[in-house]
Amino acid sequence: MTAEEFKQYVKSNGVKKAAKEVDVVTTGTFGAMCSSGAYFNFGHSDPPIKMQKVWLDGVQAYAGLAAVDAYLGATELDEANNMMHGGAHVIEDLVKGKAVRLRATSYGTDCYPRKEIDTFVSLKTVNQAVLMNIRNCYQNYAVATNSSARTLYTYMGKLLPDYGNATFCSAGELSPLLNDPFYRSIGIGTRIFLGGAQGFVVWEGTQFNPGVPRTPDGVPKRAAGSLAVIGDLKQMSPDFIRGLTFTRYGTSLGVGIGVPIPILDEEMAKACAVTNDQIFAGIFDYSQQTRSRTVLREVSYSELRSGEIEIKGKHVPTSSLSSLYKAKQIASNLKSQIQKGQFMLEKPVQNFALDRVFKPLDVRTEKEAM
Amino acid sequence: MKTKVVLNFSPEAANTPITHNLIMKHGLMVNILRAEIDEIGGKMVLELSGKADDIRKGIDYLKASGVGVRPIKEGVRRDDELCTHCGMCVSICPTKALAFDPKTGKVTFTEEKCVACGVCIDACPPRAMEILI
Ligand code: SF4
Ligand code: SF4
């Protein structure tokens, strides 16, 4: 069953029956996930080159690895700082089957004499093309609004002045980690739907922070957990991997992720029965230019999804940045893959450590950092 | 007669009392449909009503003041291949031409409601909304 179907089922049949009858619940989310990127092995040229600087369609990739490996980050902009074209767009072009221009320079060594190369590569020509995202699939996220007198352009989208709108970025009750709030079934080694292909969870996502405020049922009310994920870019689909531009912020990658959750017991069934009215997020004023913005208030996802929320007595229209349509698509796609036996569920090889905290960066002396 | 125009301001032009001058010096009725102005410039959608000649003079005045003027006749189109139905545009579209359909989870675009103000263009992450010129 998809998470949406499961919630309906629990409503009419109760948790006990649901825990007995249902094996797996499928979840999904599609949103801008900035900490994404892909690494490549281009193969060796003749004469060979130890690539020191690498550009793919004018966007620089990190090449401080062995000779012909490089990592292209989604938010890297092209050399003109053109926000319409960053690493995310190059990744999308590759997934669409396009060829992209590879340029590399080097200082030349005895074993790698070549000093530059200018050629074209595609997913067909490279040895490996692997999507490796270090922080995706946030468990929950902030709601952004703007009290100032000017329009703000942020990674949370366009925020109109004077509480003109509010944006949020979670699939809510369909979102993977909101259905497994304490990471019982999602851990290292979990097989997932990633960008249209099958991938894996490889680690906790960076900034993993399970200790945030939670509801009495354990549902986090702030960002909390996240996932580091990996998968074969060559198998992915442009339906679920998209280059995005946030005006005056930069580029980001739209990534589709789905996770199957085995209903191990009643507790798991209860967790997966959570609905939008039981999931809350904090509203933050993004005109406060500090890392610790104050929470204006908390709202439920059913309020957010209604299209309008109240902030300081004002009716404020809301926008999601996470596509519910694609989240639904992913959950039902995953469901049919499991039914056809094309997708095997994996028990985590290791669960996440729950004692992780989210530390700030301060300007400090060498001694203070020790 | 009536006409709708989209104005693009440079930071300098944003400080001149343009609408005031249109009304006082050119005898036009000005209806502000949308305004987005800050220190780095901005955009405004106006409906101008008055004599055809006065409207033409008003537009000439705007151009002379360094304001970009684009009449709205063309309209805005959505590339359905590109739209991911994220919903970003829903809360900023002034006419609800872009709206969320809770049944399907899709964002619908009703062309008849669109006034081509262009506010959604730079807000759409996959750049699915485009102005036809
Ligand atoms: S912002 Fe763009 S992609 Fe998102 S729903 Fe609107 S038109 Fe579609
Ligand atoms: S141009 Fe975009 S924001 Fe403006 S009315 Fe049309 S759809 Fe709405």
PDB file of N, CA and C in Angstrom, chain B residues 49-89:
ATOM      1  N   SER B  49      -5.897  53.990 -18.140  1.00  0.00           N
ATOM      2  CA  SER B  49      -7.053  54.363 -18.947  1.00  0.00           C
ATOM      3  C   SER B  49      -7.037  55.862 -19.200  1.00  0.00           C
ATOM      4  N   GLY B  50      -7.487  56.224 -20.390  1.00  0.00           N
ATOM      5  CA  GLY B  50      -7.485  57.630 -20.796  1.00  0.00           C
ATOM      6  C   GLY B  50      -7.581  57.702 -22.306  1.00  0.00           C
ATOM      7  N   LYS B  51      -7.341  58.896 -22.862  1.00  0.00           N
ATOM      8  CA  LYS B  51      -7.381  59.052 -24.312  1.00  0.00           C
ATOM      9  C   LYS B  51      -6.183  58.354 -24.926  1.00  0.00           C
ATOM     10  N   ALA B  52      -6.376  57.753 -26.089  1.00  0.00           N
ATOM     11  CA  ALA B  52      -5.303  56.996 -26.745  1.00  0.00           C
ATOM     12  C   ALA B  52      -4.035  57.832 -26.861  1.00  0.00           C
ATOM     13  N   ASP B  53      -4.235  59.110 -27.187  1.00  0.00           N
ATOM     14  CA  ASP B  53      -3.094  59.996 -27.371  1.00  0.00           C
ATOM     15  C   ASP B  53      -2.328  60.202 -26.062  1.00  0.00           C
ATOM     16  N   ASP B  54      -3.112  60.385 -24.979  1.00  0.00           N
ATOM     17  CA  ASP B  54      -2.493  60.587 -23.666  1.00  0.00           C
ATOM     18  C   ASP B  54      -1.745  59.337 -23.224  1.00  0.00           C
ATOM     19  N   ILE B  55      -2.334  58.171 -23.528  1.00  0.00           N
ATOM     20  CA  ILE B  55      -1.670  56.920 -23.148  1.00  0.00           C
ATOM     21  C   ILE B  55      -0.340  56.812 -23.873  1.00  0.00           C
ATOM     22  N   ARG B  56      -0.361  57.157 -25.176  1.00  0.00           N
ATOM     23  CA  ARG B  56       0.882  57.075 -25.935  1.00  0.00           C
ATOM     24  C   ARG B  56       1.939  58.013 -25.334  1.00  0.00           C
ATOM     25  N   LYS B  57       1.486  59.240 -25.012  1.00  0.00           N
ATOM     26  CA  LYS B  57       2.425  60.209 -24.417  1.00  0.00           C
ATOM     27  C   LYS B  57       2.935  59.715 -23.065  1.00  0.00           C
ATOM     28  N   GLY B  58       2.026  59.124 -22.306  1.00  0.00           N
ATOM     29  CA  GLY B  58       2.411  58.583 -20.993  1.00  0.00           C
ATOM     30  C   GLY B  58       3.486  57.525 -21.132  1.00  0.00           C
ATOM     31  N   ILE B  59       3.293  56.642 -22.121  1.00  0.00           N
ATOM     32  CA  ILE B  59       4.269  55.571 -22.331  1.00  0.00           C
ATOM     33  C   ILE B  59       5.606  56.154 -22.793  1.00  0.00           C
ATOM     34  N   ASP B  60       5.533  57.177 -23.650  1.00  0.00           N
ATOM     35  CA  ASP B  60       6.778  57.845 -24.079  1.00  0.00           C
ATOM     36  C   ASP B  60       7.498  58.439 -22.876  1.00  0.00           C
ATOM     37  N   TYR B  61       6.709  59.032 -21.966  1.00  0.00           N
ATOM     38  CA  TYR B  61       7.296  59.632 -20.766  1.00  0.00           C
ATOM     39  C   TYR B  61       8.011  58.548 -19.938  1.00  0.00           C
ATOM     40  N   LEU B  62       7.363  57.387 -19.800  1.00  0.00           N
ATOM     41  CA  LEU B  62       7.958  56.298 -19.018  1.00  0.00           C
ATOM     42  C   LEU B  62       9.281  55.862 -19.629  1.00  0.00           C
ATOM     43  N   LYS B  63       9.263  55.696 -20.961  1.00  0.00           N
ATOM     44  CA  LYS B  63      10.476  55.242 -21.643  1.00  0.00           C
ATOM     45  C   LYS B  63      11.597  56.262 -21.458  1.00  0.00           C
ATOM     46  N   ALA B  64      11.223  57.557 -21.542  1.00  0.00           N
ATOM     47  CA  ALA B  64      12.220  58.621 -21.385  1.00  0.00           C
ATOM     48  C   ALA B  64      12.793  58.638 -19.965  1.00  0.00           C
ATOM     49  N   SER B  65      12.011  58.138 -19.003  1.00  0.00           N
ATOM     50  CA  SER B  65      12.498  58.118 -17.619  1.00  0.00           C
ATOM     51  C   SER B  65      13.314  56.871 -17.321  1.00  0.00           C
ATOM     52  N   GLY B  66      13.620  56.093 -18.353  1.00  0.00           N
ATOM     53  CA  GLY B  66      14.464  54.919 -18.148  1.00  0.00           C
ATOM     54  C   GLY B  66      13.704  53.722 -17.618  1.00  0.00           C
ATOM     55  N   VAL B  67      12.377  53.701 -17.824  1.00  0.00           N
ATOM     56  CA  VAL B  67      11.594  52.560 -17.363  1.00  0.00           C
ATOM     57  C   VAL B  67      11.335  51.635 -18.555  1.00  0.00           C
ATOM     58  N   GLY B  68      11.535  50.358 -18.374  1.00  0.00           N
ATOM     59  CA  GLY B  68      11.234  49.399 -19.426  1.00  0.00           C
ATOM     60  C   GLY B  68       9.725  49.217 -19.514  1.00  0.00           C
ATOM     61  N   VAL B  69       9.148  49.360 -20.700  1.00  0.00           N
ATOM     62  CA  VAL B  69       7.694  49.240 -20.846  1.00  0.00           C
ATOM     63  C   VAL B  69       7.364  48.106 -21.815  1.00  0.00           C
ATOM     64  N   ARG B  70       6.502  47.210 -21.376  1.00  0.00           N
ATOM     65  CA  ARG B  70       6.094  46.119 -22.254  1.00  0.00           C
ATOM     66  C   ARG B  70       4.579  46.009 -22.179  1.00  0.00           C
ATOM     67  N   PRO B  71       3.896  46.233 -23.299  1.00  0.00           N
ATOM     68  CA  PRO B  71       2.444  46.103 -23.257  1.00  0.00           C
ATOM     69  C   PRO B  71       2.056  44.631 -23.071  1.00  0.00           C
ATOM     70  N   ILE B  72       0.971  44.398 -22.335  1.00  0.00           N
ATOM     71  CA  ILE B  72       0.505  43.024 -22.160  1.00  0.00           C
ATOM     72  C   ILE B  72      -0.528  42.711 -23.220  1.00  0.00           C
ATOM     73  N   LYS B  73      -0.118  41.996 -24.206  1.00  0.00           N
ATOM     74  CA  LYS B  73      -1.080  41.497 -25.178  1.00  0.00           C
ATOM     75  C   LYS B  73      -0.853  40.016 -25.311  1.00  0.00           C
ATOM     76  N   GLU B  74       0.411  39.671 -25.083  1.00  0.00           N
ATOM     77  CA  GLU B  74       0.863  38.344 -25.497  1.00  0.00           C
ATOM     78  C   GLU B  74       0.361  37.232 -24.589  1.00  0.00           C
ATOM     79  N   GLY B  75       0.663  37.361 -23.317  1.00  0.00           N
ATOM     80  CA  GLY B  75       0.240  36.290 -22.437  1.00  0.00           C
ATOM     81  C   GLY B  75       1.392  35.407 -22.017  1.00  0.00           C
ATOM     82  N   VAL B  76       1.055  34.551 -21.081  1.00  0.00           N
ATOM     83  CA  VAL B  76       2.046  33.696 -20.459  1.00  0.00           C
ATOM     84  C   VAL B  76       1.638  32.253 -20.697  1.00  0.00           C
ATOM     85  N   ARG B  77       2.647  31.418 -20.886  1.00  0.00           N
ATOM     86  CA  ARG B  77       2.377  30.031 -21.222  1.00  0.00           C
ATOM     87  C   ARG B  77       3.121  29.142 -20.237  1.00  0.00           C
ATOM     88  N   ARG B  78       2.584  27.981 -19.982  1.00  0.00           N
ATOM     89  CA  ARG B  78       3.326  27.037 -19.158  1.00  0.00           C
ATOM     90  C   ARG B  78       3.772  25.853 -20.003  1.00  0.00           C
ATOM     91  N   ASP B  79       5.021  25.479 -19.848  1.00  0.00           N
ATOM     92  CA  ASP B  79       5.525  24.298 -20.528  1.00  0.00           C
ATOM     93  C   ASP B  79       5.250  23.106 -19.622  1.00  0.00           C
ATOM     94  N   ASP B  80       4.248  22.321 -19.988  1.00  0.00           N
ATOM     95  CA  ASP B  80       3.815  21.231 -19.108  1.00  0.00           C
ATOM     96  C   ASP B  80       4.861  20.135 -18.949  1.00  0.00           C
ATOM     97  N   GLU B  81       5.778  20.060 -19.924  1.00  0.00           N
ATOM     98  CA  GLU B  81       6.871  19.087 -19.807  1.00  0.00           C
ATOM     99  C   GLU B  81       7.791  19.451 -18.646  1.00  0.00           C
ATOM    100  N   LEU B  82       7.950  20.768 -18.439  1.00  0.00           N
ATOM    101  CA  LEU B  82       8.908  21.231 -17.434  1.00  0.00           C
ATOM    102  C   LEU B  82       8.311  21.335 -16.039  1.00  0.00           C
ATOM    103  N   CYS B  83       7.007  21.589 -15.962  1.00  0.00           N
ATOM    104  CA  CYS B  83       6.382  21.814 -14.654  1.00  0.00           C
ATOM    105  C   CYS B  83       6.457  20.550 -13.805  1.00  0.00           C
ATOM    106  N   THR B  84       6.957  20.705 -12.576  1.00  0.00           N
ATOM    107  CA  THR B  84       7.025  19.553 -11.664  1.00  0.00           C
ATOM    108  C   THR B  84       5.851  19.547 -10.678  1.00  0.00           C
ATOM    109  N   HIS B  85       4.954  20.516 -10.816  1.00  0.00           N
ATOM    110  CA  HIS B  85       3.806  20.657  -9.916  1.00  0.00           C
ATOM    111  C   HIS B  85       4.235  20.862  -8.470  1.00  0.00           C
ATOM    112  N   CYS B  86       5.321  21.619  -8.306  1.00  0.00           N
ATOM    113  CA  CYS B  86       5.813  21.841  -6.941  1.00  0.00           C
ATOM    114  C   CYS B  86       4.867  22.750  -6.171  1.00  0.00           C
ATOM    115  N   GLY B  87       4.347  23.775  -6.828  1.00  0.00           N
ATOM    116  CA  GLY B  87       3.398  24.656  -6.154  1.00  0.00           C
ATOM    117  C   GLY B  87       3.949  26.010  -5.745  1.00  0.00           C
ATOM    118  N   MET B  88       5.216  26.266  -6.036  1.00  0.00           N
ATOM    119  CA  MET B  88       5.816  27.542  -5.641  1.00  0.00           C
ATOM    120  C   MET B  88       4.992  28.737  -6.125  1.00  0.00           C
ATOM    121  N   CYS B  89       4.503  28.649  -7.356  1.00  0.00           N
ATOM    122  CA  CYS B  89       3.824  29.784  -7.974  1.00  0.00           C
ATOM    123  C   CYS B  89       2.460  30.087  -7.352  1.00  0.00           C
TER     124      CYS B  89
END
